[in-house]
GROMACS .gro file of C-alpha atoms in nm:
model
  250
    1UNK     CA    1  12.588  -3.772   4.990
    2UNK     CA    2  12.300  -3.973   4.819
    3UNK     CA    3  12.072  -3.793   4.573
    4UNK     CA    4  11.734  -3.682   4.706
    5UNK     CA    5  11.458  -3.913   4.589
    6UNK     CA    6  11.202  -3.740   4.394
    7UNK     CA    7  10.860  -3.833   4.255
    8UNK     CA    8  10.646  -3.641   4.011
    9UNK     CA    9  10.283  -3.700   4.023
   10UNK     CA   10   9.948  -3.587   3.838
   11UNK     CA   11   9.597  -3.577   3.977
   12UNK     CA   12   9.307  -3.424   3.759
   13UNK     CA   13   9.455  -3.166   3.529
   14UNK     CA   14   9.578  -3.130   3.176
   15UNK     CA   15   9.926  -3.252   3.262
   16UNK     CA   16  10.063  -2.932   3.104
   17UNK     CA   17  10.284  -2.869   3.415
   18UNK     CA   18  10.439  -3.224   3.375
   19UNK     CA   19  10.497  -3.145   3.020
   20UNK     CA   20  10.661  -2.814   3.121
   21UNK     CA   21  10.923  -3.019   3.320
   22UNK     CA   22  10.982  -3.247   3.017
   23UNK     CA   23  11.016  -2.931   2.805
   24UNK     CA   24  11.303  -2.813   3.003
   25UNK     CA   25  11.531  -2.976   2.724
   26UNK     CA   26  11.893  -2.880   2.783
   27UNK     CA   27  11.852  -2.844   3.157
   28UNK     CA   28  11.640  -3.180   3.187
   29UNK     CA   29  11.969  -3.386   3.193
   30UNK     CA   30  12.103  -3.179   3.470
   31UNK     CA   31  11.799  -3.198   3.661
   32UNK     CA   32  11.767  -3.574   3.635
   33UNK     CA   33  12.127  -3.609   3.701
   34UNK     CA   34  12.107  -3.429   4.044
   35UNK     CA   35  11.826  -3.616   4.174
   36UNK     CA   36  11.713  -3.984   4.206
   37UNK     CA   37  11.379  -3.959   4.005
   38UNK     CA   38  11.201  -4.272   4.130
   39UNK     CA   39  10.861  -4.198   3.981
   40UNK     CA   40  10.751  -3.997   3.679
   41UNK     CA   41  10.493  -4.197   3.486
   42UNK     CA   42  10.469  -3.923   3.214
   43UNK     CA   43  10.840  -3.942   3.125
   44UNK     CA   44  10.974  -4.293   3.238
   45UNK     CA   45  10.888  -4.657   3.301
   46UNK     CA   46  10.993  -4.888   3.575
   47UNK     CA   47  10.849  -4.621   3.840
   48UNK     CA   48  10.911  -4.720   4.203
   49UNK     CA   49  10.644  -4.657   4.483
   50UNK     CA   50  10.886  -4.587   4.766
   51UNK     CA   51  10.965  -4.323   4.997
   52UNK     CA   52  11.033  -3.968   4.853
   53UNK     CA   53  11.231  -3.675   4.997
   54UNK     CA   54  11.030  -3.444   4.762
   55UNK     CA   55  10.707  -3.501   4.557
   56UNK     CA   56  10.601  -3.254   4.309
   57UNK     CA   57  10.199  -3.289   4.243
   58UNK     CA   58  10.033  -3.129   3.950
   59UNK     CA   59   9.645  -3.114   3.926
   60UNK     CA   60   9.357  -3.069   4.177
   61UNK     CA   61   9.161  -3.308   4.389
   62UNK     CA   62   8.831  -3.385   4.184
   63UNK     CA   63   8.752  -3.745   4.272
   64UNK     CA   64   8.776  -3.972   4.588
   65UNK     CA   65   9.047  -4.135   4.381
   66UNK     CA   66   9.272  -3.811   4.380
   67UNK     CA   67   9.202  -3.756   4.732
   68UNK     CA   68   9.325  -4.113   4.823
   69UNK     CA   69   9.628  -4.107   4.584
   70UNK     CA   70   9.728  -3.743   4.720
   71UNK     CA   71   9.725  -3.872   5.087
   72UNK     CA   72   9.911  -4.167   4.993
   73UNK     CA   73  10.184  -3.953   4.827
   74UNK     CA   74  10.179  -3.720   5.126
   75UNK     CA   75  10.246  -4.011   5.375
   76UNK     CA   76  10.545  -4.111   5.188
   77UNK     CA   77  10.690  -3.774   5.107
   78UNK     CA   78  10.924  -3.546   5.318
   79UNK     CA   79  10.836  -3.235   5.124
   80UNK     CA   80  10.533  -3.188   4.894
   81UNK     CA   81  10.545  -2.910   4.620
   82UNK     CA   82  10.202  -2.836   4.453
   83UNK     CA   83  10.294  -2.732   4.087
   84UNK     CA   84  10.054  -2.532   3.872
   85UNK     CA   85   9.735  -2.332   3.940
   86UNK     CA   86   9.515  -2.647   3.974
   87UNK     CA   87   9.737  -2.782   4.243
   88UNK     CA   88   9.778  -2.427   4.424
   89UNK     CA   89   9.411  -2.309   4.388
   90UNK     CA   90   9.195  -2.576   4.240
   91UNK     CA   91   9.222  -2.433   3.865
   92UNK     CA   92   8.940  -2.421   3.623
   93UNK     CA   93   8.765  -2.709   3.761
   94UNK     CA   94   8.721  -2.541   4.093
   95UNK     CA   95   8.566  -2.242   3.918
   96UNK     CA   96   8.233  -2.145   4.103
   97UNK     CA   97   7.937  -2.289   3.939
   98UNK     CA   98   7.574  -2.247   4.047
   99UNK     CA   99   7.468  -2.569   3.915
  100UNK     CA  100   7.438  -2.886   4.165
  101UNK     CA  101   7.690  -3.175   4.085
  102UNK     CA  102   7.408  -3.407   3.995
  103UNK     CA  103   7.277  -3.161   3.741
  104UNK     CA  104   7.615  -3.135   3.561
  105UNK     CA  105   7.665  -3.522   3.560
  106UNK     CA  106   7.320  -3.532   3.383
  107UNK     CA  107   7.397  -3.263   3.138
  108UNK     CA  108   7.754  -3.399   3.046
  109UNK     CA  109   7.698  -3.788   3.081
  110UNK     CA  110   7.307  -3.821   3.049
  111UNK     CA  111   7.312  -3.977   3.400
  112UNK     CA  112   7.308  -3.856   3.765
  113UNK     CA  113   7.477  -4.146   3.874
  114UNK     CA  114   7.823  -4.054   4.026
  115UNK     CA  115   8.034  -4.313   3.871
  116UNK     CA  116   8.342  -4.103   3.885
  117UNK     CA  117   8.316  -4.071   4.241
  118UNK     CA  118   8.347  -3.696   4.202
  119UNK     CA  119   8.386  -3.473   4.510
  120UNK     CA  120   8.389  -3.091   4.566
  121UNK     CA  121   8.719  -2.976   4.383
  122UNK     CA  122   8.997  -2.874   4.616
  123UNK     CA  123   9.344  -2.756   4.581
  124UNK     CA  124   9.618  -2.972   4.739
  125UNK     CA  125   9.667  -2.769   5.067
  126UNK     CA  126   9.284  -2.802   5.137
  127UNK     CA  127   9.337  -3.182   5.175
  128UNK     CA  128   9.701  -3.241   5.299
  129UNK     CA  129   9.988  -3.037   5.419
  130UNK     CA  130  10.172  -2.853   5.142
  131UNK     CA  131  10.535  -2.720   5.202
  132UNK     CA  132  10.568  -2.522   4.891
  133UNK     CA  133  10.338  -2.375   4.588
  134UNK     CA  134  10.468  -2.315   4.235
  135UNK     CA  135  10.169  -2.140   4.061
  136UNK     CA  136  10.130  -2.113   3.691
  137UNK     CA  137   9.916  -2.246   3.392
  138UNK     CA  138  10.122  -2.414   3.315
  139UNK     CA  139  10.428  -2.343   3.545
  140UNK     CA  140  10.715  -2.155   3.398
  141UNK     CA  141  11.030  -2.326   3.305
  142UNK     CA  142  11.247  -2.084   3.497
  143UNK     CA  143  11.059  -2.131   3.804
  144UNK     CA  144  11.064  -2.513   3.837
  145UNK     CA  145  11.438  -2.526   3.745
  146UNK     CA  146  11.511  -2.253   4.013
  147UNK     CA  147  11.277  -2.435   4.247
  148UNK     CA  148  11.456  -2.768   4.226
  149UNK     CA  149  11.786  -2.585   4.259
  150UNK     CA  150  11.666  -2.417   4.584
  151UNK     CA  151  11.527  -2.747   4.721
  152UNK     CA  152  11.874  -2.921   4.642
  153UNK     CA  153  12.062  -2.643   4.839
  154UNK     CA  154  11.815  -2.663   5.129
  155UNK     CA  155  11.656  -2.334   5.079
  156UNK     CA  156  11.318  -2.200   4.995
  157UNK     CA  157  11.266  -2.082   4.624
  158UNK     CA  158  11.148  -1.735   4.569
  159UNK     CA  159  10.817  -1.716   4.411
  160UNK     CA  160  10.700  -1.348   4.308
  161UNK     CA  161  10.453  -1.187   4.530
  162UNK     CA  162  10.393  -0.873   4.329
  163UNK     CA  163  10.141  -0.827   4.055
  164UNK     CA  164  10.174  -0.879   3.669
  165UNK     CA  165  10.125  -0.512   3.632
  166UNK     CA  166  10.489  -0.448   3.779
  167UNK     CA  167  10.630  -0.674   3.500
  168UNK     CA  168  10.416  -0.483   3.244
  169UNK     CA  169  10.584  -0.160   3.387
  170UNK     CA  170  10.931  -0.302   3.366
  171UNK     CA  171  10.867  -0.393   3.002
  172UNK     CA  172  10.703  -0.057   2.914
  173UNK     CA  173  10.394  -0.228   2.798
  174UNK     CA  174  10.076  -0.029   2.716
  175UNK     CA  175   9.827  -0.072   3.009
  176UNK     CA  176   9.557  -0.293   2.849
  177UNK     CA  177   9.320  -0.189   3.141
  178UNK     CA  178   9.356   0.179   3.131
  179UNK     CA  179   9.452   0.252   2.775
  180UNK     CA  180   9.248   0.005   2.597
  181UNK     CA  181   8.980  -0.074   2.853
  182UNK     CA  182   9.025  -0.444   2.833
  183UNK     CA  183   8.911  -0.673   3.112
  184UNK     CA  184   9.271  -0.729   3.253
  185UNK     CA  185   9.330  -0.909   3.584
  186UNK     CA  186   9.701  -0.805   3.590
  187UNK     CA  187   9.646  -0.587   3.902
  188UNK     CA  188   9.539  -0.872   4.111
  189UNK     CA  189   9.733  -1.160   3.962
  190UNK     CA  190  10.073  -1.305   4.086
  191UNK     CA  191  10.362  -1.220   3.854
  192UNK     CA  192  10.634  -1.446   3.731
  193UNK     CA  193  10.527  -1.497   3.365
  194UNK     CA  194  10.709  -1.193   3.253
  195UNK     CA  195  10.384  -1.044   3.143
  196UNK     CA  196  10.355  -1.270   2.862
  197UNK     CA  197  10.010  -1.234   2.748
  198UNK     CA  198   9.989  -0.831   2.793
  199UNK     CA  199  10.319  -0.816   2.602
  200UNK     CA  200  10.135  -0.972   2.310
  201UNK     CA  201   9.823  -0.750   2.342
  202UNK     CA  202   9.629  -1.008   2.543
  203UNK     CA  203   9.449  -0.919   2.868
  204UNK     CA  204   9.568  -1.099   3.168
  205UNK     CA  205   9.306  -1.358   3.294
  206UNK     CA  206   9.474  -1.456   3.625
  207UNK     CA  207   9.598  -1.796   3.549
  208UNK     CA  208   9.885  -1.762   3.809
  209UNK     CA  209   9.658  -1.700   4.105
  210UNK     CA  210   9.581  -1.398   4.330
  211UNK     CA  211   9.882  -1.163   4.449
  212UNK     CA  212   9.914  -1.150   4.805
  213UNK     CA  213   9.662  -0.900   4.969
  214UNK     CA  214   9.502  -0.851   4.634
  215UNK     CA  215   9.275  -0.548   4.612
  216UNK     CA  216   8.992  -0.731   4.445
  217UNK     CA  217   8.722  -0.480   4.528
  218UNK     CA  218   8.918  -0.203   4.353
  219UNK     CA  219   8.970  -0.415   4.057
  220UNK     CA  220   8.593  -0.495   4.047
  221UNK     CA  221   8.506  -0.131   4.077
  222UNK     CA  222   8.726  -0.037   3.799
  223UNK     CA  223   8.598  -0.293   3.559
  224UNK     CA  224   8.242  -0.178   3.648
  225UNK     CA  225   8.327   0.169   3.560
  226UNK     CA  226   8.478   0.052   3.228
  227UNK     CA  227   8.128  -0.090   3.147
  228UNK     CA  228   8.166  -0.450   3.194
  229UNK     CA  229   7.875  -0.644   3.312
  230UNK     CA  230   7.879  -0.753   3.672
  231UNK     CA  231   7.821  -1.116   3.584
  232UNK     CA  232   8.105  -1.104   3.326
  233UNK     CA  233   8.352  -0.962   3.591
  234UNK     CA  234   8.259  -1.248   3.837
  235UNK     CA  235   8.277  -1.509   3.575
  236UNK     CA  236   8.643  -1.375   3.479
  237UNK     CA  237   8.752  -1.366   3.845
  238UNK     CA  238   8.606  -1.718   3.913
  239UNK     CA  239   8.788  -1.878   3.607
  240UNK     CA  240   9.136  -1.981   3.722
  241UNK     CA  241   9.286  -1.948   4.064
  242UNK     CA  242   9.049  -1.714   4.213
  243UNK     CA  243   8.787  -1.974   4.271
  244UNK     CA  244   8.955  -2.096   4.598
  245UNK     CA  245   9.000  -1.730   4.727
  246UNK     CA  246   8.692  -1.551   4.611
  247UNK     CA  247   8.416  -1.799   4.595
  248UNK     CA  248   8.239  -1.674   4.920
  249UNK     CA  249   8.301  -1.315   4.812
  250UNK     CA  250   8.164  -1.320   4.461
   0.00000   0.00000   0.00000
């Protein structure tokens, strides 16, 4: 049986999710040996633009070039996997902003000319069909390894649908929201990080995206009761993966 043809690509983002794949270290040779890696610009030369059984795409659609490139990848791929919160939800670059894009171009570049062909920021699924999403900022090493293994077996990887709070309970962490009054988004954020930040005394900022059926209204009310300003709460919820989910609500 021939190995599945795989491509790993990046749109607008920090490339941290591609780096996370490279950082699989001991498992990397097994991964490369199990697939026919046709394209991975960050890790190899002599890349082939061919048909792919599976394409992993990092980053969000920020420019017209991103959009065209993504559609090209989609047309050549049997399965398209969005990796990282930028690809899954839009990421920081999709965070709600009250300024017009022309004003931002003026502030940042000193011109209103759209020479980057910037467009409204979108997650991958807002532009093309996506079969699987693996969130994270960056993605977790364990999830990308298990995700690739599941795809090789022909089944669907299991991505946590419960909140970070559950992982905190498992680890018997101090509740930063209840006990310290920190602005922690753990109750409405998808788990899978092993509660890394709260385990080190740092409040969750929601980088893995909203948990299924997130009770954001309750989180919002609790943070108001804790004394946080309404605008600060909105800004926190809009920072990472909540931009796509909540931009019309907040």
